[in-house]
mmCIF file of C-alpha atoms in Angstrom:
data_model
loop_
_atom_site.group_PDB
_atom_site.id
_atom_site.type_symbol
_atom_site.label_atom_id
_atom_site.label_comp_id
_atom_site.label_asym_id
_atom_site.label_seq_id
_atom_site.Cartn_x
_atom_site.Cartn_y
_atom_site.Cartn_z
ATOM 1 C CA UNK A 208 -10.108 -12.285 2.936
ATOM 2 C CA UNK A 209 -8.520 -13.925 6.059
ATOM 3 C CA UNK A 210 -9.508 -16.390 8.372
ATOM 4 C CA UNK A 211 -10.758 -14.297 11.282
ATOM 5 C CA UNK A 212 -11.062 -16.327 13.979
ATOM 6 C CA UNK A 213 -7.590 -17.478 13.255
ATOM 7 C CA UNK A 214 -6.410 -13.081 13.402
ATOM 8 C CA UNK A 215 -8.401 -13.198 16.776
ATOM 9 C CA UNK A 216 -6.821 -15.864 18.482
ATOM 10 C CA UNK A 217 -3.276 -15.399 17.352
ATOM 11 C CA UNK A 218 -4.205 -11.520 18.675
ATOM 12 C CA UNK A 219 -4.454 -12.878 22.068
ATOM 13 C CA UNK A 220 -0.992 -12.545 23.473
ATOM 14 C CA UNK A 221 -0.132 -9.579 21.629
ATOM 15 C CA UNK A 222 -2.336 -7.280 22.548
ATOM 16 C CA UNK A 223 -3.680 -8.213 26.257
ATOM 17 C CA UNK A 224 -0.841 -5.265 27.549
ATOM 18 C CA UNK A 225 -2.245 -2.231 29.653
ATOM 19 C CA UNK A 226 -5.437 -1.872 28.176
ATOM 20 C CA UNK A 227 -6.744 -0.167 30.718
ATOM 21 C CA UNK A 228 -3.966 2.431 31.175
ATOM 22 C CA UNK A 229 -3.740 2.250 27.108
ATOM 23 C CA UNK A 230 -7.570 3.742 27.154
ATOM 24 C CA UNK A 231 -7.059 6.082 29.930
ATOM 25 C CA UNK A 232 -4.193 7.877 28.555
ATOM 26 C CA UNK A 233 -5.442 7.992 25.197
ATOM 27 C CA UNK A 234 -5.476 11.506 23.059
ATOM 28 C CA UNK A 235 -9.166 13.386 23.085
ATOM 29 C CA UNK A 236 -10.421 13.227 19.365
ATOM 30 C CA UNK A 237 -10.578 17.647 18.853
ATOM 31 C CA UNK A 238 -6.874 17.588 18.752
ATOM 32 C CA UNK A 239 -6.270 18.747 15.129
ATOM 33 C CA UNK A 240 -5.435 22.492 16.058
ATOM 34 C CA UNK A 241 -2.462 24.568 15.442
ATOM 35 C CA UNK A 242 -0.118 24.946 18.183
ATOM 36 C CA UNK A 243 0.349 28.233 19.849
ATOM 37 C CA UNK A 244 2.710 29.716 17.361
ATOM 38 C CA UNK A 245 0.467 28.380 14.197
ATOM 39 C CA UNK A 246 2.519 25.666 13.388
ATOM 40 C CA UNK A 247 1.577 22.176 12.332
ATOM 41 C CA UNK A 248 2.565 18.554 13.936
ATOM 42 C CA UNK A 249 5.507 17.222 11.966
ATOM 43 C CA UNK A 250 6.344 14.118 11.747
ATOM 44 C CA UNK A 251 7.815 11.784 9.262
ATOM 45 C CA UNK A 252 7.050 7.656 7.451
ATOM 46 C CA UNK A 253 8.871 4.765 8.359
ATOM 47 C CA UNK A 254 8.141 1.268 7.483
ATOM 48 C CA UNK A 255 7.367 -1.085 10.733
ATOM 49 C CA UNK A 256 10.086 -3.845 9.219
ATOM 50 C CA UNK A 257 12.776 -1.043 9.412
ATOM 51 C CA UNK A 258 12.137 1.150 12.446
ATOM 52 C CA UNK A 259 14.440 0.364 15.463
ATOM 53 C CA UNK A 260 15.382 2.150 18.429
ATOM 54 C CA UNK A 261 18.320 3.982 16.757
ATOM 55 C CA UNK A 262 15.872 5.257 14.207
ATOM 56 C CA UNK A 263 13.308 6.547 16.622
ATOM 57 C CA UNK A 264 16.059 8.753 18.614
ATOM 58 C CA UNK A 265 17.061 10.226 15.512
ATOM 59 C CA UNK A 266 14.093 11.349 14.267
ATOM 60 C CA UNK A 267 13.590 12.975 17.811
ATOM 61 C CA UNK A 268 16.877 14.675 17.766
ATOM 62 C CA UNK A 269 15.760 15.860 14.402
ATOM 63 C CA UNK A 270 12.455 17.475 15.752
ATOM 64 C CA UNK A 271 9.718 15.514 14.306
ATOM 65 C CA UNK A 272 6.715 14.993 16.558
ATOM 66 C CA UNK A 273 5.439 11.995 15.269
ATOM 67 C CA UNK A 274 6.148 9.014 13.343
ATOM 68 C CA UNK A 275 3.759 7.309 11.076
ATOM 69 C CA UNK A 276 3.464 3.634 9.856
ATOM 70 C CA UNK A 277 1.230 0.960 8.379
ATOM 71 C CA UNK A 278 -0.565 -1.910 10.174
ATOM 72 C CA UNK A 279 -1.915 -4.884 7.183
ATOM 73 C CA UNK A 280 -4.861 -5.980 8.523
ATOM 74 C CA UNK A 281 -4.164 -9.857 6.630
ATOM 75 C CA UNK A 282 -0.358 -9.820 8.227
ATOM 76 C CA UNK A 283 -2.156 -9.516 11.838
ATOM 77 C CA UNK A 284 -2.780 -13.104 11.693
ATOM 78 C CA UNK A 285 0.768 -13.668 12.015
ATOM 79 C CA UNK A 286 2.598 -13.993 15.365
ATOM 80 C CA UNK A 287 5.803 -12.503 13.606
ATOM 81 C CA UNK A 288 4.223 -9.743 12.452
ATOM 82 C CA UNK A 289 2.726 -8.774 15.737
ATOM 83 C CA UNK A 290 5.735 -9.487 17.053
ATOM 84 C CA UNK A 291 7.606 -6.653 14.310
ATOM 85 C CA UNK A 292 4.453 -4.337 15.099
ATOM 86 C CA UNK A 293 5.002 -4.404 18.717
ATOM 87 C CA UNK A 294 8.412 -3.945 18.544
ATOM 88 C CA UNK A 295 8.038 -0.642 16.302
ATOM 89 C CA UNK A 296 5.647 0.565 18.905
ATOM 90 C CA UNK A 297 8.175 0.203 21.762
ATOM 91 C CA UNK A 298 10.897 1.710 19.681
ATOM 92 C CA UNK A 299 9.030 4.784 18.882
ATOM 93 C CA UNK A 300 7.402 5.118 22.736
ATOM 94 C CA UNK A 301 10.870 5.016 24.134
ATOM 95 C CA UNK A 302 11.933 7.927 22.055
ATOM 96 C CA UNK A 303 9.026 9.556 22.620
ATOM 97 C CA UNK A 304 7.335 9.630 19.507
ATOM 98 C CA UNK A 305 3.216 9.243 19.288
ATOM 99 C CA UNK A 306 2.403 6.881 15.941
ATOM 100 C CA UNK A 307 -0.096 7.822 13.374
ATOM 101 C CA UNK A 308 -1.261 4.064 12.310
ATOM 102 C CA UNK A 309 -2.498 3.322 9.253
ATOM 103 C CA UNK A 310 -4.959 0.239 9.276
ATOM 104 C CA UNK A 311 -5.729 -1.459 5.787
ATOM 105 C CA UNK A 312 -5.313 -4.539 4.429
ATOM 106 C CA UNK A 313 -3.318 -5.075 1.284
ATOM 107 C CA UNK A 314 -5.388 -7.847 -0.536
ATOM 108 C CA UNK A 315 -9.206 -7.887 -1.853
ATOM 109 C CA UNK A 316 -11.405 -7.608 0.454
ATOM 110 C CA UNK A 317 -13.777 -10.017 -1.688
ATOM 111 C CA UNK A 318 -13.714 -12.807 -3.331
ATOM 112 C CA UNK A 319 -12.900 -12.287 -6.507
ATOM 113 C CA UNK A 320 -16.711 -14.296 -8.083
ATOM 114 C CA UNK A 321 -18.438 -12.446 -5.523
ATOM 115 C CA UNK A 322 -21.077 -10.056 -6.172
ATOM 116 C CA UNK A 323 -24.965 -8.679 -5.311
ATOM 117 C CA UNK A 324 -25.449 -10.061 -1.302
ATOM 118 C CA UNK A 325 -22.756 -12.419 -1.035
ATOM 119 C CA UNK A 326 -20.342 -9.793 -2.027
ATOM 120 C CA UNK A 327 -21.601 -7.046 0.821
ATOM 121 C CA UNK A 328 -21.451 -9.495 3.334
ATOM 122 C CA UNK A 329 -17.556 -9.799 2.468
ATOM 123 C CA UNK A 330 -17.340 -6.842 2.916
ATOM 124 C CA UNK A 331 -19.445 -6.392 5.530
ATOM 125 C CA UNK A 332 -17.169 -9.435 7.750
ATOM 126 C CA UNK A 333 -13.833 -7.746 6.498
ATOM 127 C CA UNK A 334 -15.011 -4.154 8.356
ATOM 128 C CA UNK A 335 -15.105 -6.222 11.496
ATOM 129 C CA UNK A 336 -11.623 -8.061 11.518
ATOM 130 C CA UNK A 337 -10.171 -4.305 10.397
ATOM 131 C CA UNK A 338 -11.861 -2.717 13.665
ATOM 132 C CA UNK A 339 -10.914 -5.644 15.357
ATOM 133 C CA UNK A 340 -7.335 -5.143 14.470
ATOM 134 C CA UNK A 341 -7.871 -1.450 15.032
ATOM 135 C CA UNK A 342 -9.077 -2.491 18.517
ATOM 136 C CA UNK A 343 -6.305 -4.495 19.546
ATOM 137 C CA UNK A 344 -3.540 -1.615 18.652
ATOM 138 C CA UNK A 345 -5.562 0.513 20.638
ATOM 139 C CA UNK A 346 -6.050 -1.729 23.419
ATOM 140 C CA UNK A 347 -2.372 -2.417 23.368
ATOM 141 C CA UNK A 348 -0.540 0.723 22.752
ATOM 142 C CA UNK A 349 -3.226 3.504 22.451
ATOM 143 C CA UNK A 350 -1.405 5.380 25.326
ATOM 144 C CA UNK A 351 1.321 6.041 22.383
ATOM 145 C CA UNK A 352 -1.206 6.443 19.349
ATOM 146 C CA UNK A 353 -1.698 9.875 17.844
ATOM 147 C CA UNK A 354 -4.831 8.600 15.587
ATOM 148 C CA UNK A 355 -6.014 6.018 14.166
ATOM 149 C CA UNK A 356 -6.127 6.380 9.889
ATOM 150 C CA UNK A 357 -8.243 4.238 7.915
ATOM 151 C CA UNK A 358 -7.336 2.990 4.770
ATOM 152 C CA UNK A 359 -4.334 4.554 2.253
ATOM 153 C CA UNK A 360 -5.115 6.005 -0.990
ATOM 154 C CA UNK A 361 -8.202 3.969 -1.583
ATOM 155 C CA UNK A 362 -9.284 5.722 -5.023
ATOM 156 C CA UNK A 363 -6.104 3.826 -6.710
ATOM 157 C CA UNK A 364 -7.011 0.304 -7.547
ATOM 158 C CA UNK A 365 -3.108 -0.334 -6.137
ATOM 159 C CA UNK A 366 -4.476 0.170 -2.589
ATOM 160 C CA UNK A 367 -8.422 -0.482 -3.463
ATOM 161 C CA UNK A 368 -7.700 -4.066 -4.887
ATOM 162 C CA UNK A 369 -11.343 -4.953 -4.196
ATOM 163 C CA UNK A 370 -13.140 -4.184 -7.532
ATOM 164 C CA UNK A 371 -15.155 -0.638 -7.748
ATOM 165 C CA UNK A 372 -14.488 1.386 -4.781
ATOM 166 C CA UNK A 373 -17.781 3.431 -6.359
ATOM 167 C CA UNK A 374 -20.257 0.467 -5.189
ATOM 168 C CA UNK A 375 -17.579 -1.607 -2.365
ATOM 169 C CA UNK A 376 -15.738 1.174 -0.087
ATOM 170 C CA UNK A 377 -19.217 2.824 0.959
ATOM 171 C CA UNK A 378 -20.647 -0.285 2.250
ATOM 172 C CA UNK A 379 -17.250 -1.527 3.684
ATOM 173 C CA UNK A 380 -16.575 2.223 4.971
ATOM 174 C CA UNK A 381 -19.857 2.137 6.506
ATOM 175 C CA UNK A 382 -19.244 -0.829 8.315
ATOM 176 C CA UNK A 383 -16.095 0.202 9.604
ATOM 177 C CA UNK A 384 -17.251 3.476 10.983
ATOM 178 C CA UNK A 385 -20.772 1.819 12.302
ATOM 179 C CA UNK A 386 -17.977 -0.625 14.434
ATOM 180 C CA UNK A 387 -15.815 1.958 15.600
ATOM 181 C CA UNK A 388 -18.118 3.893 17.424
ATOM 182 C CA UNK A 389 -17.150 2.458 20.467
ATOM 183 C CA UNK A 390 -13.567 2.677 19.970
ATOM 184 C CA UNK A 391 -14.023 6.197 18.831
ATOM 185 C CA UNK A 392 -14.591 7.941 22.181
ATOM 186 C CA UNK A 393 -11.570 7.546 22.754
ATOM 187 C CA UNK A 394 -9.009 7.977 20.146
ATOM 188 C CA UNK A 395 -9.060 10.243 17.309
ATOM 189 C CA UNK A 396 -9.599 8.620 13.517
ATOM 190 C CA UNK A 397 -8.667 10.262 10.221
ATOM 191 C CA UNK A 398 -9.375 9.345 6.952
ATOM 192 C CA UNK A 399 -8.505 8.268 4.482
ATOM 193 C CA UNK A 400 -4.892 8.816 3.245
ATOM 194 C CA UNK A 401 -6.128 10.297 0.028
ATOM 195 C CA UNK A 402 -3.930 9.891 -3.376
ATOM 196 C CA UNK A 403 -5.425 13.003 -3.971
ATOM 197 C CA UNK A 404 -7.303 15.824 -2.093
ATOM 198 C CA UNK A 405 -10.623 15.811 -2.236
ATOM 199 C CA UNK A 406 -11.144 19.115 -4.190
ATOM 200 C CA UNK A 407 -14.961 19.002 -5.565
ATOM 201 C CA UNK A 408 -15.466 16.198 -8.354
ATOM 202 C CA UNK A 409 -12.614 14.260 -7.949
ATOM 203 C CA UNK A 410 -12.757 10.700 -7.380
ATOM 204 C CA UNK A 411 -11.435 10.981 -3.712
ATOM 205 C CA UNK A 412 -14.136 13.681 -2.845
ATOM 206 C CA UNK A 413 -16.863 11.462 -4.237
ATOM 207 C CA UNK A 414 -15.854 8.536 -2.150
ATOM 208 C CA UNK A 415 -15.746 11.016 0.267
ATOM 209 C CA UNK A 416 -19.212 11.729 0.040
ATOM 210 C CA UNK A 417 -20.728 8.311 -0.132
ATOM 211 C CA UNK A 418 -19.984 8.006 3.088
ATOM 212 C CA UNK A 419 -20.707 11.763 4.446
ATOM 213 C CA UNK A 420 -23.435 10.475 7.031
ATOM 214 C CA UNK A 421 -21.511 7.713 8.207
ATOM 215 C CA UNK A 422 -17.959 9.726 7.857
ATOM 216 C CA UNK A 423 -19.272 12.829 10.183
ATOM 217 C CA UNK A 424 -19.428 10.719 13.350
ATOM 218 C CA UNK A 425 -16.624 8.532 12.664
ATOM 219 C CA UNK A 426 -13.555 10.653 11.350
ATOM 220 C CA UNK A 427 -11.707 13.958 12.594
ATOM 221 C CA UNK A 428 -10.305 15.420 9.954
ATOM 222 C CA UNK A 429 -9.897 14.311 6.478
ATOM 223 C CA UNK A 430 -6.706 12.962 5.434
ATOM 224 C CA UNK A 431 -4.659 13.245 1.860
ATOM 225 C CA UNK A 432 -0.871 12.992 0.144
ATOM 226 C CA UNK A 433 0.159 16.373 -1.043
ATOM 227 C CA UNK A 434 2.591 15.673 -3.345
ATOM 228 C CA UNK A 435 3.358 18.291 -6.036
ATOM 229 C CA UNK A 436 1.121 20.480 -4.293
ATOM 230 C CA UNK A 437 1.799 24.441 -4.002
ATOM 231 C CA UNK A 438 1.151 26.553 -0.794
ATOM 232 C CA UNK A 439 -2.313 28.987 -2.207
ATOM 233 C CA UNK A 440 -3.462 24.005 -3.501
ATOM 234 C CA UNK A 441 -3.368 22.827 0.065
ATOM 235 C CA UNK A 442 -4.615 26.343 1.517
ATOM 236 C CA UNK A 443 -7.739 25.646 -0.796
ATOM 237 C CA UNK A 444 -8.021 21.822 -0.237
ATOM 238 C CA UNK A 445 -7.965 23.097 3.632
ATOM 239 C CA UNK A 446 -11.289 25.701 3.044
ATOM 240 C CA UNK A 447 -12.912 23.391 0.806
ATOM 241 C CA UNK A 448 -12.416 20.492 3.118
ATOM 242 C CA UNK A 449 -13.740 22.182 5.926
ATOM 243 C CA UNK A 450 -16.817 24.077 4.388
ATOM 244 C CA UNK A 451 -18.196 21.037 2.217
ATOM 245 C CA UNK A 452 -17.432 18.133 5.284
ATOM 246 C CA UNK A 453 -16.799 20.560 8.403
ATOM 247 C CA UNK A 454 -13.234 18.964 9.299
ATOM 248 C CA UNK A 455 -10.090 19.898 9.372
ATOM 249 C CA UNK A 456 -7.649 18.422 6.138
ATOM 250 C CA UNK A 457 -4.358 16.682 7.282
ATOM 251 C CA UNK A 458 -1.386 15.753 5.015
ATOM 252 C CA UNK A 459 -0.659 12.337 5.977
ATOM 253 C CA UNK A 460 2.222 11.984 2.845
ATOM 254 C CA UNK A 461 4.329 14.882 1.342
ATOM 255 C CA UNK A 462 7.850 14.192 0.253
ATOM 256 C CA UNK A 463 10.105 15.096 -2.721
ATOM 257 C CA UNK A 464 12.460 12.486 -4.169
ATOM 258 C CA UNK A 465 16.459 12.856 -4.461
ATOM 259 C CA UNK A 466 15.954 10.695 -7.800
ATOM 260 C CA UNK A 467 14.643 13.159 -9.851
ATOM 261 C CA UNK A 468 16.239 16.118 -11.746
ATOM 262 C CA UNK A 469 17.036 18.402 -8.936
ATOM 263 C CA UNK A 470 19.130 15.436 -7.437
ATOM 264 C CA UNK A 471 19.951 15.711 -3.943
ATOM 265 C CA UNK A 472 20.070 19.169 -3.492
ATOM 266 C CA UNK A 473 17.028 19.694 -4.805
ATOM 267 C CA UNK A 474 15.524 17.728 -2.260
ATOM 268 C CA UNK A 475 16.930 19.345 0.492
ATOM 269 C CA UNK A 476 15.981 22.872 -1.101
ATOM 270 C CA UNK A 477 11.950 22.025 -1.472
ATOM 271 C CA UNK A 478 11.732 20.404 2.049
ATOM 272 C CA UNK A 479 13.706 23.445 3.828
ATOM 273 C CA UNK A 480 11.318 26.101 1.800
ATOM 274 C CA UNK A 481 7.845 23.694 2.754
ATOM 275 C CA UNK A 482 8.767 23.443 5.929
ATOM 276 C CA UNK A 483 9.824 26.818 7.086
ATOM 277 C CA UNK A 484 6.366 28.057 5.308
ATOM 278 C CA UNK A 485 3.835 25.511 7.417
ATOM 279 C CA UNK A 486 2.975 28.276 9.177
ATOM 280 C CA UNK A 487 0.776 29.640 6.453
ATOM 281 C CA UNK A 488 -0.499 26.230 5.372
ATOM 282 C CA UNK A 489 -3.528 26.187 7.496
ATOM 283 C CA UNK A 490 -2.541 22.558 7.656
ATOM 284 C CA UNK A 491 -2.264 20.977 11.519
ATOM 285 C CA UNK A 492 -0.474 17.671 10.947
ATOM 286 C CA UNK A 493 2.238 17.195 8.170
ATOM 287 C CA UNK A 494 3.940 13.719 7.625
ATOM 288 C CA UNK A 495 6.817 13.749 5.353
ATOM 289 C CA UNK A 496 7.270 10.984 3.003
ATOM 290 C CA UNK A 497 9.604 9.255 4.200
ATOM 291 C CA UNK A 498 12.509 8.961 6.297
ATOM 292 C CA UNK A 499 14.882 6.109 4.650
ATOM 293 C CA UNK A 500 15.159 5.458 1.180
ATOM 294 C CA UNK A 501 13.410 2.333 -0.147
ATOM 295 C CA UNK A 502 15.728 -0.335 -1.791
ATOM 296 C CA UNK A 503 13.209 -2.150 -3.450
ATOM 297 C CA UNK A 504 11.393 1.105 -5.216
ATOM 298 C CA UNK A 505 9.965 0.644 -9.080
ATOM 299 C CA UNK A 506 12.185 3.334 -10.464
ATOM 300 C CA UNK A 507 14.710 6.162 -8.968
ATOM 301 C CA UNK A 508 11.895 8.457 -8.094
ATOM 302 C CA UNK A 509 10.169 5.860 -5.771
ATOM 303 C CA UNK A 510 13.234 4.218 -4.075
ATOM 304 C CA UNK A 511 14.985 7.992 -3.201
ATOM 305 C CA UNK A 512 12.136 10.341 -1.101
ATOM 306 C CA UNK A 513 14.156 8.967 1.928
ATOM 307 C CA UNK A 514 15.844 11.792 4.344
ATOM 308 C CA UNK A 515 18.386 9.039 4.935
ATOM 309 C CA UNK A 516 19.929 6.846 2.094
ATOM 310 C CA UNK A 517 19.006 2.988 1.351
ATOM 311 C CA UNK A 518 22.017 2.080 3.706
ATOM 312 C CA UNK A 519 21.002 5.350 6.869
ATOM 313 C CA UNK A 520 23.607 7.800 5.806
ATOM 314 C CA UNK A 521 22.553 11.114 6.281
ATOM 315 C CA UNK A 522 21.149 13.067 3.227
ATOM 316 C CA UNK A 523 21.224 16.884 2.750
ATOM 317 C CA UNK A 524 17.472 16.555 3.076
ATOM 318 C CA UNK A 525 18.234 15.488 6.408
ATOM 319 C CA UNK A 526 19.969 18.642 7.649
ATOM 320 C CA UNK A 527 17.367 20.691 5.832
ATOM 321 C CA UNK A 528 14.318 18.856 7.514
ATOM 322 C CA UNK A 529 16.065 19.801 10.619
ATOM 323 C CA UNK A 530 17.067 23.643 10.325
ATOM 324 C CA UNK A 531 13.504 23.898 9.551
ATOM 325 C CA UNK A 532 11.931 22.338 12.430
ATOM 326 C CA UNK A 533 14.632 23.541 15.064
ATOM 327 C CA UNK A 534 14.196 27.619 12.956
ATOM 328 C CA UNK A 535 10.156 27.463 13.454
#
């Protein structure tokens, strides 16, 4: 995958910051509960390349709790890109925003020849720079980390580019978990950004259960993407979610794009009406998907779920996503 000791020593600097205070302030893992009025945690996706200061305030002013971005695992080994990580962090801390970081890495995991022994082994070394990584962000900025989520949408083969997740995420998942029992004590971990919610027979509730033994003492609550999803779906995926695994389900991605037919107004209509009816989704963290548009999107749909446009302008989404947080 990478070259780990390489990830480890260019880690050094960037993450020998208030470790100590970083552990002692971080979040107890039995957080996931509805606040006093039954609502969920909102928050909302930006990309670490994007985020600045600026950003951060206004998605404060705009009453989202949290923000949520990506850390690659093979980009760690860069001193730019921990420099562009770090600087997110400090962006959203200084507005006071908590992150919900999601840790994968964004090539194979394996050699592409590999199989039988050689192949788990891979696998088996890759769990430990991704806990590694996991362990420096911690040790670094866990007093502003909401939780830790492991992997995103790992049933696609776009974000499980490591051959058949069937036979490679259980042993890499196992590993993972097996090396963040340490770490676990003392912030929460969610998994695992779902393309789909593991309702019973899919793909992303099988994976789910491959790992049950090793999932039940290393993950919090179950996490998925919600798009296209009604209010009586994701009150199900909830009860099923927590009677077949005993955790709570999280949305990690929900978002409606500006691109499509109901143009711009039609954004701003479906994220008003799914966010003034949280309250009954049983559902306590949300992250809308996402807060800018993205320029470099395959088609309209993909480069327009953005409350803000390509260039920051305000959308009506923007207003809406506010009335309904400052309303509830």
């Amino acid at each position: 995958m990478i070259a780990f000791k390489a990830l480890v020593k260019a880690g050094v600097v960037a993450f020998c910051i208030c470790s100590a205070a970083a552990r002692g302030q971080a979040q107890p893992s039995g957080q996931w509960k509805l606040d006093s009025e039954g609502l969920a945690k909102v928050g909302t996706q930006v990309k670490v390349e994007r985020f600045t200061s600026a950003a951060a305030t206004q998605i404060k002013a705009a009453g989202f709790s949290f923000v949520r971005f990506g850390v690659w695992v093979n980009a760690m080994q860069t001193a730019a890109y921990q420099k562009r990580v770090g600087a997110a962090f400090a962006a959203a801390q200084e507005a006071g925003l908590p992150v919900l970081v999601t840790v994968r890495s964004t090539i194979s995991l394996v050699l592409p020849s590999s199989n039988g022994s050689a192949r788990n082994a891979q696998l088996r070394d890759a769990a430990k720079q991704l806990t590694s990584v996991i362990g420096g962000v911690v040790s670094a900025y866990g007093n502003n980390v909401l939780a830790i989520e492991l992997w995103n949408e790992p049933e696609l083969t776009t974000y499980w580019p490591t051959g058949n997740a069937d036979t490679t995420f259980p042993i890499y998942m196992q590993a993972v978990c097996a090396g963040l029992k340490t770490l676990h004590k003392s912030i929460p971990v969610v998994g695992f950004g779902f393309a789909t919610v593991p309702a019973r027979g899919t793909q992303s509730d099988k994976l789910l259960e491959s790992i049950r033994g090793s999932s039940a003492h290393c993950i919090d609550a179950v996490s998925y993407h919600a798009y296209g999803m009604n209010e009586l779906q994701i009150q199900q995926a909830s009860r099923y979610i927590r009677s077949r695994y005993g955790l709570p389900a999280l949305i990690t991605e929900w978002g409606i794009s500006s691109g499509g037919k109901g143009g711009l107004t039609g954004q701003a209509a479906h994220i008003n009406s799914f966010l003034m009816g949280r309250q009954s989704l049983n559902t306590p963290l949300i992250s809308i998907y996402e807060w800018q548009d993205t320029v470099n999107g395959k088609n309209a749909r993909e480069r327009n779920f953005g409350l803000l446009d390509a260039l920051g302008a305000r959308k009506p989404a923007f207003g809406a996503a506010a009335i309904a947080l400052r309303n509830q």
